[in-house]
Amino acid sequence: MRAMIKVYCRGHQHVADGICPECDQLFAYAAQRLERCRFGARKPTCANCPTHCYKRDRLEQVKVVMRYSGPRILLKHPLLSLHHWLDGFRPVPARKP
Ligand code: SF4
Ligand SMILES: [Zn+2]
């Protein structure tokens, strides 16, 4: 996720190197969601999640980042992209009552 946000941040000239504070905040938010994910080790990819836990504005921001960085990261980090793609086939766990 950080790699995706970094590609987006640099691509939009927010900073010359590293990651800008705003993009860093988005990453911190995503990392916190991941840490508190209700599915634990059975976590699906967030894109396949049946009970998305992101706030609407954050979700929109992540979608924009994914749309921009997805194709770019495929060329930059092919192995990382492959793992992420394979993760997408993990079955979605049943919703907790
Ligand atoms: S969106 Fe779904 S899979 Fe992703 S962290 Fe939130 S609850 Fe977990
Ligand atoms: Zn940025």
mmCIF file with all atom_site columns, C-alpha atoms and ligand atoms in Angstrom:
data_model
loop_
_atom_site.group_PDB
_atom_site.id
_atom_site.type_symbol
_atom_site.label_atom_id
_atom_site.label_alt_id
_atom_site.label_comp_id
_atom_site.label_asym_id
_atom_site.label_entity_id
_atom_site.label_seq_id
_atom_site.pdbx_PDB_ins_code
_atom_site.Cartn_x
_atom_site.Cartn_y
_atom_site.Cartn_z
_atom_site.occupancy
_atom_site.B_iso_or_equiv
_atom_site.pdbx_formal_charge
_atom_site.auth_seq_id
_atom_site.auth_comp_id
_atom_site.auth_asym_id
_atom_site.auth_atom_id
_atom_site.pdbx_PDB_model_num
ATOM   1   C  CA  . MET A 1 1  ? 0.000   0.000   0.000   1.00 0.00 ? 1  MET A CA  1
ATOM   2   C  CA  . ARG A 1 2  ? 2.794   2.377   0.905   1.00 0.00 ? 2  ARG A CA  1
ATOM   3   C  CA  . ALA A 1 3  ? 4.468   1.683   -2.448  1.00 0.00 ? 3  ALA A CA  1
ATOM   4   C  CA  . MET A 1 4  ? 1.180   2.553   -4.216  1.00 0.00 ? 4  MET A CA  1
ATOM   5   C  CA  . ILE A 1 5  ? 0.753   5.801   -2.307  1.00 0.00 ? 5  ILE A CA  1
ATOM   6   C  CA  . LYS A 1 6  ? 4.382   6.691   -2.909  1.00 0.00 ? 6  LYS A CA  1
ATOM   7   C  CA  . VAL A 1 7  ? 3.999   6.243   -6.680  1.00 0.00 ? 7  VAL A CA  1
ATOM   8   C  CA  . TYR A 1 8  ? 0.881   8.427   -6.592  1.00 0.00 ? 8  TYR A CA  1
ATOM   9   C  CA  . CYS A 1 9  ? 2.563   11.084  -4.445  1.00 0.00 ? 9  CYS A CA  1
ATOM   10  C  CA  . ARG A 1 10 ? 5.642   11.340  -6.621  1.00 0.00 ? 10 ARG A CA  1
ATOM   11  C  CA  . GLY A 1 11 ? 3.608   11.183  -9.818  1.00 0.00 ? 11 GLY A CA  1
ATOM   12  C  CA  . HIS A 1 12 ? 1.670   14.231  -8.668  1.00 0.00 ? 12 HIS A CA  1
ATOM   13  C  CA  . GLN A 1 13 ? 4.840   16.087  -7.667  1.00 0.00 ? 13 GLN A CA  1
ATOM   14  C  CA  . HIS A 1 14 ? 3.798   16.421  -4.038  1.00 0.00 ? 14 HIS A CA  1
ATOM   15  C  CA  . VAL A 1 15 ? 7.452   15.920  -3.069  1.00 0.00 ? 15 VAL A CA  1
ATOM   16  C  CA  . ALA A 1 16 ? 10.702  15.201  -4.917  1.00 0.00 ? 16 ALA A CA  1
ATOM   17  C  CA  . ASP A 1 17 ? 11.468  12.207  -2.752  1.00 0.00 ? 17 ASP A CA  1
ATOM   18  C  CA  . GLY A 1 18 ? 9.675   10.102  -0.160  1.00 0.00 ? 18 GLY A CA  1
ATOM   19  C  CA  . ILE A 1 19 ? 6.064   10.870  0.657   1.00 0.00 ? 19 ILE A CA  1
ATOM   20  C  CA  . CYS A 1 20 ? 4.230   14.113  1.518   1.00 0.00 ? 20 CYS A CA  1
ATOM   21  C  CA  . PRO A 1 21 ? 2.454   14.548  4.888   1.00 0.00 ? 21 PRO A CA  1
ATOM   22  C  CA  . GLU A 1 22 ? -1.019  14.254  3.346   1.00 0.00 ? 22 GLU A CA  1
ATOM   23  C  CA  . CYS A 1 23 ? -0.235  10.987  1.539   1.00 0.00 ? 23 CYS A CA  1
ATOM   24  C  CA  . ASP A 1 24 ? 1.534   9.765   4.653   1.00 0.00 ? 24 ASP A CA  1
ATOM   25  C  CA  . GLN A 1 25 ? -1.684  10.361  6.592   1.00 0.00 ? 25 GLN A CA  1
ATOM   26  C  CA  . LEU A 1 26 ? -3.623  8.320   4.066   1.00 0.00 ? 26 LEU A CA  1
ATOM   27  C  CA  . PHE A 1 27 ? -1.110  5.516   4.497   1.00 0.00 ? 27 PHE A CA  1
ATOM   28  C  CA  . ALA A 1 28 ? -1.337  5.743   8.297   1.00 0.00 ? 28 ALA A CA  1
ATOM   29  C  CA  . TYR A 1 29 ? -5.127  5.517   8.022   1.00 0.00 ? 29 TYR A CA  1
ATOM   30  C  CA  . ALA A 1 30 ? -4.948  2.430   5.764   1.00 0.00 ? 30 ALA A CA  1
ATOM   31  C  CA  . ALA A 1 31 ? -2.378  0.809   8.072   1.00 0.00 ? 31 ALA A CA  1
ATOM   32  C  CA  . GLN A 1 32 ? -4.608  1.436   11.076  1.00 0.00 ? 32 GLN A CA  1
ATOM   33  C  CA  . ARG A 1 33 ? -7.620  -0.100  9.298   1.00 0.00 ? 33 ARG A CA  1
ATOM   34  C  CA  . LEU A 1 34 ? -5.498  -3.121  8.405   1.00 0.00 ? 34 LEU A CA  1
ATOM   35  C  CA  . GLU A 1 35 ? -4.331  -3.488  11.982  1.00 0.00 ? 35 GLU A CA  1
ATOM   36  C  CA  . ARG A 1 36 ? -7.919  -3.425  13.242  1.00 0.00 ? 36 ARG A CA  1
ATOM   37  C  CA  . CYS A 1 37 ? -9.346  -5.557  10.440  1.00 0.00 ? 37 CYS A CA  1
ATOM   38  C  CA  . ARG A 1 38 ? -12.216 -7.690  11.767  1.00 0.00 ? 38 ARG A CA  1
ATOM   39  C  CA  . PHE A 1 39 ? -11.185 -10.599 9.549   1.00 0.00 ? 39 PHE A CA  1
ATOM   40  C  CA  . GLY A 1 40 ? -7.711  -11.001 11.058  1.00 0.00 ? 40 GLY A CA  1
ATOM   41  C  CA  . ALA A 1 41 ? -5.596  -13.593 9.243   1.00 0.00 ? 41 ALA A CA  1
ATOM   42  C  CA  . ARG A 1 42 ? -8.586  -14.482 7.023   1.00 0.00 ? 42 ARG A CA  1
ATOM   43  C  CA  . LYS A 1 43 ? -8.635  -10.967 5.644   1.00 0.00 ? 43 LYS A CA  1
ATOM   44  C  CA  . PRO A 1 44 ? -9.669  -10.652 1.988   1.00 0.00 ? 44 PRO A CA  1
ATOM   45  C  CA  . THR A 1 45 ? -8.172  -7.889  -0.135  1.00 0.00 ? 45 THR A CA  1
ATOM   46  C  CA  . CYS A 1 46 ? -9.867  -4.641  0.865   1.00 0.00 ? 46 CYS A CA  1
ATOM   47  C  CA  . ALA A 1 47 ? -11.203 -4.315  -2.695  1.00 0.00 ? 47 ALA A CA  1
ATOM   48  C  CA  . ASN A 1 48 ? -13.143 -7.594  -2.202  1.00 0.00 ? 48 ASN A CA  1
ATOM   49  C  CA  . CYS A 1 49 ? -14.261 -6.822  1.329   1.00 0.00 ? 49 CYS A CA  1
ATOM   50  C  CA  . PRO A 1 50 ? -17.968 -7.420  2.032   1.00 0.00 ? 50 PRO A CA  1
ATOM   51  C  CA  . THR A 1 51 ? -17.994 -4.979  4.985   1.00 0.00 ? 51 THR A CA  1
ATOM   52  C  CA  . HIS A 1 52 ? -15.715 -2.151  3.987   1.00 0.00 ? 52 HIS A CA  1
ATOM   53  C  CA  . CYS A 1 53 ? -14.481 -0.286  7.048   1.00 0.00 ? 53 CYS A CA  1
ATOM   54  C  CA  . TYR A 1 54 ? -13.026 2.840   5.413   1.00 0.00 ? 54 TYR A CA  1
ATOM   55  C  CA  . LYS A 1 55 ? -14.688 6.233   5.821   1.00 0.00 ? 55 LYS A CA  1
ATOM   56  C  CA  . ARG A 1 56 ? -16.226 7.336   2.531   1.00 0.00 ? 56 ARG A CA  1
ATOM   57  C  CA  . ASP A 1 57 ? -13.724 10.137  1.844   1.00 0.00 ? 57 ASP A CA  1
ATOM   58  C  CA  . ARG A 1 58 ? -10.762 7.889   2.624   1.00 0.00 ? 58 ARG A CA  1
ATOM   59  C  CA  . LEU A 1 59 ? -12.198 5.155   0.423   1.00 0.00 ? 59 LEU A CA  1
ATOM   60  C  CA  . GLU A 1 60 ? -12.482 7.611   -2.460  1.00 0.00 ? 60 GLU A CA  1
ATOM   61  C  CA  . GLN A 1 61 ? -8.877  8.737   -1.924  1.00 0.00 ? 61 GLN A CA  1
ATOM   62  C  CA  . VAL A 1 62 ? -7.638  5.146   -1.938  1.00 0.00 ? 62 VAL A CA  1
ATOM   63  C  CA  . LYS A 1 63 ? -9.579  4.411   -5.133  1.00 0.00 ? 63 LYS A CA  1
ATOM   64  C  CA  . VAL A 1 64 ? -7.954  7.383   -6.846  1.00 0.00 ? 64 VAL A CA  1
ATOM   65  C  CA  . VAL A 1 65 ? -4.500  6.225   -5.696  1.00 0.00 ? 65 VAL A CA  1
ATOM   66  C  CA  . MET A 1 66 ? -5.162  2.642   -6.861  1.00 0.00 ? 66 MET A CA  1
ATOM   67  C  CA  . ARG A 1 67 ? -6.428  3.763   -10.242 1.00 0.00 ? 67 ARG A CA  1
ATOM   68  C  CA  . TYR A 1 68 ? -3.316  5.850   -10.782 1.00 0.00 ? 68 TYR A CA  1
ATOM   69  C  CA  . SER A 1 69 ? -0.682  3.593   -9.224  1.00 0.00 ? 69 SER A CA  1
ATOM   70  C  CA  . GLY A 1 70 ? -2.026  0.142   -10.163 1.00 0.00 ? 70 GLY A CA  1
ATOM   71  C  CA  . PRO A 1 71 ? -0.770  0.064   -13.766 1.00 0.00 ? 71 PRO A CA  1
ATOM   72  C  CA  . ARG A 1 72 ? 2.428   1.958   -12.885 1.00 0.00 ? 72 ARG A CA  1
ATOM   73  C  CA  . ILE A 1 73 ? 3.414   -0.321  -10.034 1.00 0.00 ? 73 ILE A CA  1
ATOM   74  C  CA  . LEU A 1 74 ? 2.936   -3.343  -12.263 1.00 0.00 ? 74 LEU A CA  1
ATOM   75  C  CA  . LEU A 1 75 ? 5.975   -2.187  -14.240 1.00 0.00 ? 75 LEU A CA  1
ATOM   76  C  CA  . LYS A 1 76 ? 7.949   -1.005  -11.229 1.00 0.00 ? 76 LYS A CA  1
ATOM   77  C  CA  . HIS A 1 77 ? 7.318   -3.881  -8.787  1.00 0.00 ? 77 HIS A CA  1
ATOM   78  C  CA  . PRO A 1 78 ? 6.041   -6.862  -10.833 1.00 0.00 ? 78 PRO A CA  1
ATOM   79  C  CA  . LEU A 1 79 ? 6.496   -9.359  -7.956  1.00 0.00 ? 79 LEU A CA  1
ATOM   80  C  CA  . LEU A 1 80 ? 4.594   -7.168  -5.518  1.00 0.00 ? 80 LEU A CA  1
ATOM   81  C  CA  . SER A 1 81 ? 1.794   -6.795  -8.059  1.00 0.00 ? 81 SER A CA  1
ATOM   82  C  CA  . LEU A 1 82 ? 1.664   -10.548 -8.611  1.00 0.00 ? 82 LEU A CA  1
ATOM   83  C  CA  . HIS A 1 83 ? 1.283   -11.204 -4.884  1.00 0.00 ? 83 HIS A CA  1
ATOM   84  C  CA  . HIS A 1 84 ? -1.467  -8.614  -4.646  1.00 0.00 ? 84 HIS A CA  1
ATOM   85  C  CA  . TRP A 1 85 ? -3.228  -10.075 -7.667  1.00 0.00 ? 85 TRP A CA  1
ATOM   86  C  CA  . LEU A 1 86 ? -3.051  -13.591 -6.185  1.00 0.00 ? 86 LEU A CA  1
ATOM   87  C  CA  . ASP A 1 87 ? -4.397  -12.245 -2.862  1.00 0.00 ? 87 ASP A CA  1
ATOM   88  C  CA  . GLY A 1 88 ? -7.478  -11.191 -4.755  1.00 0.00 ? 88 GLY A CA  1
ATOM   89  C  CA  . PHE A 1 89 ? -8.385  -14.862 -5.256  1.00 0.00 ? 89 PHE A CA  1
ATOM   90  C  CA  . ARG A 1 90 ? -8.479  -15.566 -1.529  1.00 0.00 ? 90 ARG A CA  1
ATOM   91  C  CA  . PRO A 1 91 ? -12.062 -16.498 -0.581  1.00 0.00 ? 91 PRO A CA  1
ATOM   92  C  CA  . VAL A 1 92 ? -14.050 -13.765 1.121   1.00 0.00 ? 92 VAL A CA  1
ATOM   93  C  CA  . PRO A 1 93 ? -14.874 -14.870 4.702   1.00 0.00 ? 93 PRO A CA  1
ATOM   94  C  CA  . ALA A 1 94 ? -18.481 -15.022 5.807   1.00 0.00 ? 94 ALA A CA  1
ATOM   95  C  CA  . ARG A 1 95 ? -19.777 -11.953 7.581   1.00 0.00 ? 95 ARG A CA  1
ATOM   96  C  CA  . LYS A 1 96 ? -19.732 -12.195 11.369  1.00 0.00 ? 96 LYS A CA  1
ATOM   97  C  CA  . PRO A 1 97 ? -23.174 -12.128 13.001  1.00 0.00 ? 97 PRO A CA  1
HETATM 98  S  S1  . SF4 B 2 .  ? -11.870 -2.935  4.222   1.00 0.00 ? 1  SF4 B S1  1
HETATM 99  FE FE1 . SF4 B 2 .  ? -12.443 -4.965  4.961   1.00 0.00 ? 1  SF4 B FE1 1
HETATM 100 S  S2  . SF4 B 2 .  ? -10.632 -6.227  4.613   1.00 0.00 ? 1  SF4 B S2  1
HETATM 101 FE FE2 . SF4 B 2 .  ? -9.970  -4.099  4.486   1.00 0.00 ? 1  SF4 B FE2 1
HETATM 102 S  S3  . SF4 B 2 .  ? -9.286  -3.582  6.535   1.00 0.00 ? 1  SF4 B S3  1
HETATM 103 FE FE3 . SF4 B 2 .  ? -11.449 -2.975  6.407   1.00 0.00 ? 1  SF4 B FE3 1
HETATM 104 S  S4  . SF4 B 2 .  ? -12.617 -4.725  7.159   1.00 0.00 ? 1  SF4 B S4  1
HETATM 105 FE FE4 . SF4 B 2 .  ? -10.518 -5.438  6.711   1.00 0.00 ? 1  SF4 B FE4 1
HETATM 106 ZN ZN  . ZN  B 3 .  ? 1.549   13.193  -1.586  1.00 0.00 ? 2  ZN  B ZN  1
#
